[in-house]
Short mmCIF file of C-alpha atoms and ligand atoms in Angstrom, two decimals:
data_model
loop_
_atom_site.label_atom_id
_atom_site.label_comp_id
_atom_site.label_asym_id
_atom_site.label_seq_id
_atom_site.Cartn_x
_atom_site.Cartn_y
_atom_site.Cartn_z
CA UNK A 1 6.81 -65.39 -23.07
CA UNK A 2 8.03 -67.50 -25.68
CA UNK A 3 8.68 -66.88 -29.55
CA UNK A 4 4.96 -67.82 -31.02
CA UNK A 5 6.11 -70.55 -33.46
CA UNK A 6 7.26 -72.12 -30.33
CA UNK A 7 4.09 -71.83 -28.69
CA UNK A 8 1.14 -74.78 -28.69
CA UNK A 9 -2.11 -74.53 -30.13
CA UNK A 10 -4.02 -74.44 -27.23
CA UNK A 11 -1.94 -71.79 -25.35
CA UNK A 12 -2.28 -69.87 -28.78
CA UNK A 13 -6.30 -70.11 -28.60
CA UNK A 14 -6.30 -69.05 -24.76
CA UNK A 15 -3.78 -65.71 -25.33
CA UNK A 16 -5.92 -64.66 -28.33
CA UNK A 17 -9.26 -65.41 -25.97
CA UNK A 18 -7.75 -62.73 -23.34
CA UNK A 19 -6.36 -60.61 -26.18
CA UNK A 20 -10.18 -60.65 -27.27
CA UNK A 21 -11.72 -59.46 -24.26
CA UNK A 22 -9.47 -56.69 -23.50
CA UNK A 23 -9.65 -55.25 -26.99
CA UNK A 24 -13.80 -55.48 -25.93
CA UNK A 25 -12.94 -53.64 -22.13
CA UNK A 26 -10.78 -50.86 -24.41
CA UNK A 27 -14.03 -50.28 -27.07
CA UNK A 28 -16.29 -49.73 -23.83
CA UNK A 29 -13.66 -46.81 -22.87
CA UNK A 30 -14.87 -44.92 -26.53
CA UNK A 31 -11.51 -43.99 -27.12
CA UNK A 32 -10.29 -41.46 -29.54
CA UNK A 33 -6.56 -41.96 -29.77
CA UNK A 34 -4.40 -41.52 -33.08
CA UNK A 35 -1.28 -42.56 -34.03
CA UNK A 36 -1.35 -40.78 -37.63
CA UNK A 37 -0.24 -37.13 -37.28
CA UNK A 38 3.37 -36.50 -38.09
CA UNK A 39 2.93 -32.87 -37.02
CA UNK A 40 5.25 -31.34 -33.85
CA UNK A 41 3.45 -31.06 -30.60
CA UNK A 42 2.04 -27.91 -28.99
CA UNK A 43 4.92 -28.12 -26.68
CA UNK A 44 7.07 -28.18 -29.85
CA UNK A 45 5.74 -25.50 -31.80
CA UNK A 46 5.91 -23.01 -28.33
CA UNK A 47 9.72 -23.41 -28.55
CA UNK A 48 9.51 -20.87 -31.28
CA UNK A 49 7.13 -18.09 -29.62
CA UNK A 50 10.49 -15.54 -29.03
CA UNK A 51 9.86 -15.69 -33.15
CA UNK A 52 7.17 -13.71 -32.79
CA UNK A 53 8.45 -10.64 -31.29
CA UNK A 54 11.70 -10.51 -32.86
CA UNK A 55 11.09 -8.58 -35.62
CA UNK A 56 10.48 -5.61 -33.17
CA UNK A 57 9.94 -2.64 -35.68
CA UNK A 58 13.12 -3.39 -37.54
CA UNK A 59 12.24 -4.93 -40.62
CA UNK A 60 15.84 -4.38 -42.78
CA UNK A 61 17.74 -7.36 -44.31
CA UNK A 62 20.96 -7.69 -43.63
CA UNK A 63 21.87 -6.20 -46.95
CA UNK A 64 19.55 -2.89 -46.31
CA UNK A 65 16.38 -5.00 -48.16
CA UNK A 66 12.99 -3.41 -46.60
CA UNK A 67 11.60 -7.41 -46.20
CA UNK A 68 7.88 -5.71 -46.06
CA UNK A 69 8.18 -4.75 -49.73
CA UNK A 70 8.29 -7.16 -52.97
CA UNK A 71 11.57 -8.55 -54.26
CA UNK A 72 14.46 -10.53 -54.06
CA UNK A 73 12.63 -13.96 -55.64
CA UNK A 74 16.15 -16.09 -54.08
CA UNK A 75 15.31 -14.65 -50.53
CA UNK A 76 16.68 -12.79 -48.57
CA UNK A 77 21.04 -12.88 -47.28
CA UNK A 78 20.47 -14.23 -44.03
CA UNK A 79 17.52 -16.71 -44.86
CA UNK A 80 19.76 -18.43 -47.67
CA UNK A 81 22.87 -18.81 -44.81
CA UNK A 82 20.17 -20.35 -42.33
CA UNK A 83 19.20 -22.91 -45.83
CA UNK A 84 23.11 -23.51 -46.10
CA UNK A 85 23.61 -24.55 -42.40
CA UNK A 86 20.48 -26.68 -42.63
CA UNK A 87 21.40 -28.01 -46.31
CA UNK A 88 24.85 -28.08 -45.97
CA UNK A 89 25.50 -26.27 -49.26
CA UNK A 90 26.29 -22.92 -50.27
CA UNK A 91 24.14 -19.83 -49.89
CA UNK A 92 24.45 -19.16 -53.77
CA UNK A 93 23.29 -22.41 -54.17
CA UNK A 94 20.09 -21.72 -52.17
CA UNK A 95 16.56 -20.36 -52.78
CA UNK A 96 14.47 -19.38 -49.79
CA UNK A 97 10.89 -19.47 -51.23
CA UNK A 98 7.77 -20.58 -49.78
CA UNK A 99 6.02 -22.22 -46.58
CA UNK A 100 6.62 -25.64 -48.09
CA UNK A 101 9.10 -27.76 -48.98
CA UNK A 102 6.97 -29.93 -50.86
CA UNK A 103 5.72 -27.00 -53.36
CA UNK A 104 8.83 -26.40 -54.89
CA UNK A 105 9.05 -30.27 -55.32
CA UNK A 106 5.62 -30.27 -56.95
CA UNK A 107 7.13 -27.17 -59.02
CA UNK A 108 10.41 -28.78 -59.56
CA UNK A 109 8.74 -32.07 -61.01
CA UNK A 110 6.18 -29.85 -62.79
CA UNK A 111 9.11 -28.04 -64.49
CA UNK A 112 11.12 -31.07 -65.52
CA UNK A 113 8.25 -32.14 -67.12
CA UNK A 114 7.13 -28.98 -68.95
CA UNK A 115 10.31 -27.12 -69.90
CA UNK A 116 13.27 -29.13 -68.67
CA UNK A 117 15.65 -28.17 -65.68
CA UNK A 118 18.65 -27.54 -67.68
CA UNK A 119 16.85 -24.67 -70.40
CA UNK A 120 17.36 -26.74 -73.74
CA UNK A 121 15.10 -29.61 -75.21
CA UNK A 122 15.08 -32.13 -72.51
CA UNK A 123 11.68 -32.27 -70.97
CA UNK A 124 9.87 -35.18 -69.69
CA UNK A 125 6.82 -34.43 -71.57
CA UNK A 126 8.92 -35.63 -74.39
CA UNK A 127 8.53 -39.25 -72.75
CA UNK A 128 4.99 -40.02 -72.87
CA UNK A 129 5.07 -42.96 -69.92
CA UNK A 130 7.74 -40.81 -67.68
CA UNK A 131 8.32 -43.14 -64.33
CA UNK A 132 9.71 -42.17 -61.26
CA UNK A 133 11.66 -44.51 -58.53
CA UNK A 134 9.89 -45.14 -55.31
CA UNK A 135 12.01 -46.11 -52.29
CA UNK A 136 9.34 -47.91 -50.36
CA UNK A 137 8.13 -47.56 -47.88
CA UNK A 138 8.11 -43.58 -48.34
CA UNK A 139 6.28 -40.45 -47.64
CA UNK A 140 2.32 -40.65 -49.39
CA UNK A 141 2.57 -37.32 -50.66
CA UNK A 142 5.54 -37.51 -52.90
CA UNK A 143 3.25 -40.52 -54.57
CA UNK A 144 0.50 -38.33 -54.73
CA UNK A 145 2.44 -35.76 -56.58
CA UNK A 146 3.80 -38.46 -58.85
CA UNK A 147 0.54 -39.64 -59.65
CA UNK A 148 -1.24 -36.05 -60.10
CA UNK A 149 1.67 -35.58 -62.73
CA UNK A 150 1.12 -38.68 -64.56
CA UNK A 151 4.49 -40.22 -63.71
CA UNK A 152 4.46 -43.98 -63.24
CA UNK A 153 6.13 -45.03 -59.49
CA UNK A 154 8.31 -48.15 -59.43
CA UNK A 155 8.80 -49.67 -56.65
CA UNK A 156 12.52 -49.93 -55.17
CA UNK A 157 13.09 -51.33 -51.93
CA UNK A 158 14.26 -49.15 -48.69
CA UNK A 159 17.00 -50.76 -46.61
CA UNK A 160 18.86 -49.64 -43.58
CA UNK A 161 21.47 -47.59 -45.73
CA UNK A 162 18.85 -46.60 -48.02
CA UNK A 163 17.49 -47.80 -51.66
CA UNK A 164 18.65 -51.00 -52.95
CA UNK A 165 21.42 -50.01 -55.40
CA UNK A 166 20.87 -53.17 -57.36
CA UNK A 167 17.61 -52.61 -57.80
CA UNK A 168 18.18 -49.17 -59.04
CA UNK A 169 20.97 -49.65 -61.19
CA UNK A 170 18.85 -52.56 -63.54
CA UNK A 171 15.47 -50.04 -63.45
CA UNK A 172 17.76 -47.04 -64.95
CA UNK A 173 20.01 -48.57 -67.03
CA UNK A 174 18.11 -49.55 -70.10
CA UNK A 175 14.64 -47.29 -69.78
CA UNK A 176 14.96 -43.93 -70.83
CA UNK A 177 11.57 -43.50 -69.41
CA UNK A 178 12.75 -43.37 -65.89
CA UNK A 179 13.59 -39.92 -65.25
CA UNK A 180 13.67 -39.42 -61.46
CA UNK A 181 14.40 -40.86 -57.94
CA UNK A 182 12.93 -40.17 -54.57
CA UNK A 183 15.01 -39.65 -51.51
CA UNK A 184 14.59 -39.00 -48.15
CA UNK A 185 18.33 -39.27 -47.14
CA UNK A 186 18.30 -38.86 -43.49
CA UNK A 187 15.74 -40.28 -40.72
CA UNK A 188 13.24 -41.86 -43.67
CA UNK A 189 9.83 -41.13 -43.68
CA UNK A 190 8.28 -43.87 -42.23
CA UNK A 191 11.44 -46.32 -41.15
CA UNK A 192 13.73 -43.66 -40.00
CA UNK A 193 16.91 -44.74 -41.77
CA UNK A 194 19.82 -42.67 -42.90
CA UNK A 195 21.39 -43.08 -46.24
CA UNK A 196 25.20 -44.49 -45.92
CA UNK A 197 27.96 -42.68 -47.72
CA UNK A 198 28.57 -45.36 -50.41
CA UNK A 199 24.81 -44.97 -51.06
CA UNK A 200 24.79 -41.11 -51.55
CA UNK A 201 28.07 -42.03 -53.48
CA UNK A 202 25.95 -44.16 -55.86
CA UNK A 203 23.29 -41.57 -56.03
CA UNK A 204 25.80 -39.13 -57.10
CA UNK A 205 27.06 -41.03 -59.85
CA UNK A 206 23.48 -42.43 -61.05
CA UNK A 207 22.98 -39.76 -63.70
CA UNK A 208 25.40 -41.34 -65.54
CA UNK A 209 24.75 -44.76 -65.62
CA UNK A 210 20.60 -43.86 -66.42
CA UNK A 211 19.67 -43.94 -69.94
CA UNK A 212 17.62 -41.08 -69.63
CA UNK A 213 19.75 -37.89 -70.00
CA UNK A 214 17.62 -35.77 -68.14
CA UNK A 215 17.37 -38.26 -65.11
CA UNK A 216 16.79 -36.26 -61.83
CA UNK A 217 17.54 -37.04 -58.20
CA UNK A 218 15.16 -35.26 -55.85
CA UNK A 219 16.46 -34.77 -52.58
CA UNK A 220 13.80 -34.50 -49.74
CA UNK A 221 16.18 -33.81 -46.56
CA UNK A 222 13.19 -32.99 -44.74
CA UNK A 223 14.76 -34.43 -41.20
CA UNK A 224 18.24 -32.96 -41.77
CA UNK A 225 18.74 -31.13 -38.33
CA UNK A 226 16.12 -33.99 -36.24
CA UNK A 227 18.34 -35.67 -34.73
CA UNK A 228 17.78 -36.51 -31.08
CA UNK A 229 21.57 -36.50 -30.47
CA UNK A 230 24.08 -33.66 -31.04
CA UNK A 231 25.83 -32.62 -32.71
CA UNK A 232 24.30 -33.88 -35.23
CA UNK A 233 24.92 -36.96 -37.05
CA UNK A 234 26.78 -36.74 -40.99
CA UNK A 235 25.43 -37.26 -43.84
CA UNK A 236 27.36 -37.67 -47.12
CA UNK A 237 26.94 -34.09 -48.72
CA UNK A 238 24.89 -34.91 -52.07
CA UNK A 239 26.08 -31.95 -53.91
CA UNK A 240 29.98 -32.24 -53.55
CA UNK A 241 29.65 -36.07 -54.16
CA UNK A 242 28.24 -35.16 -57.51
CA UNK A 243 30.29 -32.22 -58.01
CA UNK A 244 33.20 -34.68 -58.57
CA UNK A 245 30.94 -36.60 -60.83
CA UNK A 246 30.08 -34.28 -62.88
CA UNK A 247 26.38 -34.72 -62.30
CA UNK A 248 25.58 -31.51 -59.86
CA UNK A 249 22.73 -30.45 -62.96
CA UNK A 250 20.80 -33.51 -62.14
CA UNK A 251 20.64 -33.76 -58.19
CA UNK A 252 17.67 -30.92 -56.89
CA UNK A 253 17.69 -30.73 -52.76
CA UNK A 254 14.67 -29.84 -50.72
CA UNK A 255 14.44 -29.13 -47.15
CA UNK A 256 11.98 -26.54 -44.77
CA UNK A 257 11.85 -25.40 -41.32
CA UNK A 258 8.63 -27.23 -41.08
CA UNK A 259 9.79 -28.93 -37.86
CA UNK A 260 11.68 -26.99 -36.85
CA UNK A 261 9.55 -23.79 -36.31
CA UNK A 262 6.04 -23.47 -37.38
CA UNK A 263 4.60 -26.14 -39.71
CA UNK A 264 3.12 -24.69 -42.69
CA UNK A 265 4.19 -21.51 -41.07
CA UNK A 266 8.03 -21.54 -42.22
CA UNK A 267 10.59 -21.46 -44.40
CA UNK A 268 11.49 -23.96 -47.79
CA UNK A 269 14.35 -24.53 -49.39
CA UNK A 270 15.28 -26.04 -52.50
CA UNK A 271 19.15 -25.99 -53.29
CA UNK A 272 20.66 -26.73 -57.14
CA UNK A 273 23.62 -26.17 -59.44
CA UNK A 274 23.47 -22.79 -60.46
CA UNK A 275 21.96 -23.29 -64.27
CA UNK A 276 19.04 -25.34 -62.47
CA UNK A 277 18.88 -22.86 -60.08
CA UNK A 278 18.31 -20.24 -62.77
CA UNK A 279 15.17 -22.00 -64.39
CA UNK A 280 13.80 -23.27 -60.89
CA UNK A 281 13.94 -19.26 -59.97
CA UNK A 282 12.81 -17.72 -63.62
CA UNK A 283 9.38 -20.45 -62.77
CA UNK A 284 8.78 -19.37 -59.14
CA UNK A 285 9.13 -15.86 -60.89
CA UNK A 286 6.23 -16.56 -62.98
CA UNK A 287 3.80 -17.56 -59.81
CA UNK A 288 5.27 -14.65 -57.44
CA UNK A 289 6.79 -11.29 -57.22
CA UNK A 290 8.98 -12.18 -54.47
CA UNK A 291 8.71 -14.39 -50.46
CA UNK A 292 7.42 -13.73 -47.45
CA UNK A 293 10.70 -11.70 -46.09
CA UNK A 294 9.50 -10.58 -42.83
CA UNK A 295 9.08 -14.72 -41.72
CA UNK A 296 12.25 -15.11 -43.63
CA UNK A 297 14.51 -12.32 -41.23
CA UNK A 298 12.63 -13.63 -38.14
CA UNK A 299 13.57 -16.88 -39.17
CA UNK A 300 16.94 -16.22 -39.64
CA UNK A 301 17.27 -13.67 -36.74
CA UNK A 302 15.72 -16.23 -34.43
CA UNK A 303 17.70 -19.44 -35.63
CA UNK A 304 20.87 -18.44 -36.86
CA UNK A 305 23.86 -19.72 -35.41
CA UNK A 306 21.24 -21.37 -33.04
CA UNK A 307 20.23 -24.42 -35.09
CA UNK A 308 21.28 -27.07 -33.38
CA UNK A 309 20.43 -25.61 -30.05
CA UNK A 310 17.33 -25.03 -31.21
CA UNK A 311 16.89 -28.69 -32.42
CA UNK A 312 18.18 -30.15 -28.89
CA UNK A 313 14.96 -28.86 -27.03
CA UNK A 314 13.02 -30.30 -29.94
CA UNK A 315 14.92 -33.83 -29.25
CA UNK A 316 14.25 -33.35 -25.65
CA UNK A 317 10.43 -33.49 -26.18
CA UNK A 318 10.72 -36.48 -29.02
CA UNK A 319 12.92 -39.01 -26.94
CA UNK A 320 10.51 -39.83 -24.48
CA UNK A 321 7.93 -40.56 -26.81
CA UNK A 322 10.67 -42.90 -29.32
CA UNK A 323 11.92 -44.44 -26.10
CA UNK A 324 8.41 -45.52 -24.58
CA UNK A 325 7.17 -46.86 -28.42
CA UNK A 326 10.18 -48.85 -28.56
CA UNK A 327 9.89 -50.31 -24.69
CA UNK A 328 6.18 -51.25 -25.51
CA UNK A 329 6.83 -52.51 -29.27
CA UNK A 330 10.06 -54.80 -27.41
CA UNK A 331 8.24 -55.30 -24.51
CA UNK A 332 4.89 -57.16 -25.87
CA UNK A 333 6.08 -58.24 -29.19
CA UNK A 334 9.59 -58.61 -28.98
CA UNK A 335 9.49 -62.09 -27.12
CA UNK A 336 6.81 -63.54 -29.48
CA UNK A 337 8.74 -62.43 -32.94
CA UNK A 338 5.98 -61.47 -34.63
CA UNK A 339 6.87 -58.28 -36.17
CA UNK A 340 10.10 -56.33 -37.39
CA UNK A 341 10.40 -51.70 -36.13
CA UNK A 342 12.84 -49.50 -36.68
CA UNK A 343 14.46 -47.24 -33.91
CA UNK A 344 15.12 -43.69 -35.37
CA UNK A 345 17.75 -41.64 -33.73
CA UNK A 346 15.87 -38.76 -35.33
CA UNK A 347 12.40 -37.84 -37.23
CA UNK A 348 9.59 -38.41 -37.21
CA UNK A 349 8.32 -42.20 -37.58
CA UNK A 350 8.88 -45.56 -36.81
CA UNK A 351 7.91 -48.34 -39.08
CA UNK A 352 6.07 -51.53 -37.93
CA UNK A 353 6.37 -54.47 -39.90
CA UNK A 354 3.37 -57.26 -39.27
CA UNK A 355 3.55 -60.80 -40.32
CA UNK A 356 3.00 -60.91 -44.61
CA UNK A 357 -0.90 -59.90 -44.76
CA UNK A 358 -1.88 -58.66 -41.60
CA UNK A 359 -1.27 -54.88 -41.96
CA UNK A 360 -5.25 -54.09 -42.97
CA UNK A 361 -6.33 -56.42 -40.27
CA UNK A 362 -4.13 -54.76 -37.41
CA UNK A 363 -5.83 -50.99 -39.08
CA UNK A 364 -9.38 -52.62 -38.96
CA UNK A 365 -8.92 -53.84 -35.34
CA UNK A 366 -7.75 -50.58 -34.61
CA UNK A 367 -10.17 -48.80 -35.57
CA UNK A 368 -12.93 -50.71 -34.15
CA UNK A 369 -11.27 -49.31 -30.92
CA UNK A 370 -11.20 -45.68 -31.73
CA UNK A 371 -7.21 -45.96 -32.64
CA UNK A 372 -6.50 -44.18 -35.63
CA UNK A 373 -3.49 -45.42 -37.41
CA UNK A 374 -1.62 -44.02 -40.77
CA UNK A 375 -4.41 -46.25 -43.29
CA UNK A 376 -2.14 -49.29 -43.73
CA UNK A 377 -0.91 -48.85 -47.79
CA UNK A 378 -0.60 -45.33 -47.14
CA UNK A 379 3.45 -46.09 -47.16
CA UNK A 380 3.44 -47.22 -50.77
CA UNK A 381 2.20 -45.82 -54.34
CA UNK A 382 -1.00 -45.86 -54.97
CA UNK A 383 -2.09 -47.17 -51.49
CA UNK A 384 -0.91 -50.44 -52.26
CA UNK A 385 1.54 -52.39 -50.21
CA UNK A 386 2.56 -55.75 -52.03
CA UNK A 387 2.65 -57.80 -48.49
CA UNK A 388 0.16 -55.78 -46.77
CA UNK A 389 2.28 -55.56 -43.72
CA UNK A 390 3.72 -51.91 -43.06
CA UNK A 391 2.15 -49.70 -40.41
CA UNK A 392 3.38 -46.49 -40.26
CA UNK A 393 3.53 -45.25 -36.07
CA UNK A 394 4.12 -41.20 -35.72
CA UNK A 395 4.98 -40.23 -32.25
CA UNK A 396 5.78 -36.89 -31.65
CA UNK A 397 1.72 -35.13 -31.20
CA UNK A 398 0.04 -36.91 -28.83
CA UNK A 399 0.91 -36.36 -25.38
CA UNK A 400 2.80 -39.15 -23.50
CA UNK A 401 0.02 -40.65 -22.03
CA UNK A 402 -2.42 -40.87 -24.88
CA UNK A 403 0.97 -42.30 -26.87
CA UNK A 404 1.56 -45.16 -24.38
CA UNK A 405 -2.08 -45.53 -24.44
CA UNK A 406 -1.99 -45.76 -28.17
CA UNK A 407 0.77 -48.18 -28.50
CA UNK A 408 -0.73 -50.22 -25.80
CA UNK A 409 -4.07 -50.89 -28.34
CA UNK A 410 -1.59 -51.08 -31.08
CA UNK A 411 0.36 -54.07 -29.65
CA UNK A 412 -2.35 -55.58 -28.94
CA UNK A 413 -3.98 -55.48 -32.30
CA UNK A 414 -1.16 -56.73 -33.53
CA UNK A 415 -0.66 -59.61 -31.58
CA UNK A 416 -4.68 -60.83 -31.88
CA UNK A 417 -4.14 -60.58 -36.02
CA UNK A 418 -1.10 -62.71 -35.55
CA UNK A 419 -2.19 -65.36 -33.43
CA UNK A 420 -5.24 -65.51 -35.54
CA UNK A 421 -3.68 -65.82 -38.34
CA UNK A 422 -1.22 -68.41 -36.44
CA UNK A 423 -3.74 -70.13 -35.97
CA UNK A 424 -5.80 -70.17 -39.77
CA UNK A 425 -2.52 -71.64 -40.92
CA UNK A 426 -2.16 -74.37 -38.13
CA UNK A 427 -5.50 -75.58 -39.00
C1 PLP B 501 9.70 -36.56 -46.18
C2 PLP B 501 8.90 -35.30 -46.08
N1 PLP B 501 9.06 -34.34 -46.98
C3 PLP B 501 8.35 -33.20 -46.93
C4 PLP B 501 7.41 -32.99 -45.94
C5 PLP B 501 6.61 -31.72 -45.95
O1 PLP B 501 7.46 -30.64 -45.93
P1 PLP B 501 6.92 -29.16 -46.04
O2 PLP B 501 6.12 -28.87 -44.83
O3 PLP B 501 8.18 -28.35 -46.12
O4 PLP B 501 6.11 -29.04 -47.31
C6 PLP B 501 7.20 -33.98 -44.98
C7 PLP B 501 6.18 -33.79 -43.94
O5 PLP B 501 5.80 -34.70 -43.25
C8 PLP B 501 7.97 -35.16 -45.05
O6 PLP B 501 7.82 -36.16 -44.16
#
């Protein structure tokens, strides 16, 4: 195969002839295949069935707490050391509250906008047009949330190392109206990336160069442990960083055991300087009399000092499935260099760039198929991707065969839109 700008017109016309009829052959099949569910597989979620029996009649805390009665709002002992290994902070630093990682970010921004994280007259709400930074692409729902709150998303590109600093620095600097930043620091929902130390560095310090003074960075280490490599690879600790800046009341850290045990079914975390701490608690104390303790101390029983272990059998079942979407995405479009993908060591995605403009097309092929794909837009706030060109490919659910026969459709959707389009622009 040769690169497709390299290619003639007429072999152009005949590849996207054959392309056509075997995207007709797949539709007579009536496929159902779907690329969109960033959920851990059945064989995933059974690595956690000793869970269930652990708890074995013996339902004290390591402190004496009875975990079947109300209280202790932080969590219990043992469920804020399993946050701190996964967080890499301290277990005073730590409340355990929750099946979701995501609610206490939805509580978090709700708070910052109501009261203020910091108990004196800084609130959002004080800022009628409030924006938010966007590292793009990024996870839908923290868009969703941003938009259900009324905070304006701005747009700041992702690159390998993480946001564009530049692009950061002039958005913060003179608008007091920007009051937050998104991060996903390690394995990026959807490219996979891992922020770089001088970019956590910069993160650290970015309270202080933001003209708001209630600017917040929220920290949404949802892949911290999913590596599929151990030990596990560093990450610049947020926290410290902006301990020695002086800025530790304006970073807030999330993280679960989503993917790690049960999804939905676990354990969140969200991790502050002690003051924020305080008001993030006093609000969760306001919606609830105390966690779910018993999942907490079967958590904790069942994964601590075991993390890592535990996340090695998880990176034994993703591998396989990374490793065959990168053979097929290098082995059909590589040669033709028609599209840019990431290779994660870790999480949960991989992000497909098309050619400027063809991202709906590929998703409308797709689906004429029976290939579900992530709706192409989905990547960016408010559904809108500026170059219409990012798909958003999530591995780990379907089995290995439906994924190769998924990425098989894929690739060729992808190449049909591009020659196609190759060809509109020849003329
Ligand atoms: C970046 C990111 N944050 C948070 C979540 C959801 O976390 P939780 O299940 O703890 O609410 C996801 C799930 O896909 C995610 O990708």
């Amino acid at each position: 195969m040769t690169k497709l700008s390299e290619m003639k017109a007429a072999a152009i016309t005949s590849m996207a002839q054959a392309l056509e009829r075997e995207l007709e052959l797949q539709k007579s099949n009536r496929l159902s295949l779907d690329l969109t569910r960033g959920k851990p597989a059945v064989e995933q979620l059974d690595l956690s069935a000793p869970m269930d029996s652990i708890i074995n009649g013996d339902y004290r805390a390591s402190d004496g707490t009875d975990t079947r009665n109300y209280g202790q709002l932080r969590g219990i002992p043992e469920a804020r050391r399993l946050g701190a290994e996964l967080m890499e902070v301290a277990a005073d630093d730590i409340i355990c509250w929750g099946n979701s990682s995501l609610a206490l970010m939805y509580l978090t921004a709700e708070l910052a906008i109501e009261r203020g994280l910091w108990g004196d007259s800084r609130a959002w709400k004080n800022t009628p047009d409030a924006k938010v930074l966007t590292p793009v692409p990024g996870y839908d729902r923290h868009f969703t949330l941003s938009d259900r709150l009324g905070l304006e998303m701005i747009n700041i590109d992702l690159n390998n190392e993480g946001p564009d600093l530049g692009q950061i620095e002039a958005a913060v600097k003179n608008d007091p109206s920007v009051k937050a930043i998104w991060c996903v620091p390690k394995f990026s929902n959807p490219t996979g990336c891992s922020y770089s130390d001088a970019t956590v560095e910069a993160l650290a310090q970015l309270p202080k160069l933001a003209a708001a003074d209630d600017f917040v960075v929220l920290w949404d280490n949802a892949y911290a442990v999913h590596d599929f490599q151990f030990p596990r690879a560093p990450l610049r600790n947020l926290l410290d960083a902006a301990r020695a800046a002086g800025t530790e009341d304006h970073m807030v850290l999330f993280a679960s055991t989503s993917k790690i045990t049960y999804a939905s079914g676990g354990l969140a975390f969200v991790a502050a300087s002690p003051g924020v701490l305080k008001e993030i608690e006093t609000r969760i104390g306001v919606a609830s009399v105390g966690p779910d303790k018993v999942n907490q101390l079967r958590h904790a029983r069942f994964l601590g000092g075991r993390l890592e272990q535990h996340m090695a059998l998880h990176a034994q079942l993703m591998r396989p499935k990374f490793d065959l979407v990168e053979k097929v995405l290098q082995d059909e479009l590589g040669e033709l260099d028609i599209a840019n993908w990431t290779t994660p060591s870790g999480g949960y995605f991989v992000s497909l760039d098309t050619r400027p403009g063809l991202a709906k097309a590929v998703g409308e092929l797709a689906g004429e198929v029976g290939l579900a794909i992530t709706p192409p837009g989905a990547t960016f706030p408010y559904g809108r991707d500026p170059e219409d060109r990012n798909l958003r490919i999530a591995p780990s659910f379907a089995s290995l065969e439906d994924l190769k026969a998924a990425m098989q459709i894929l690739v060729i959707c992808v190449k049909l839109a591009t020659l196609r389009d190759e060809l509109q622009h020849r003329g």
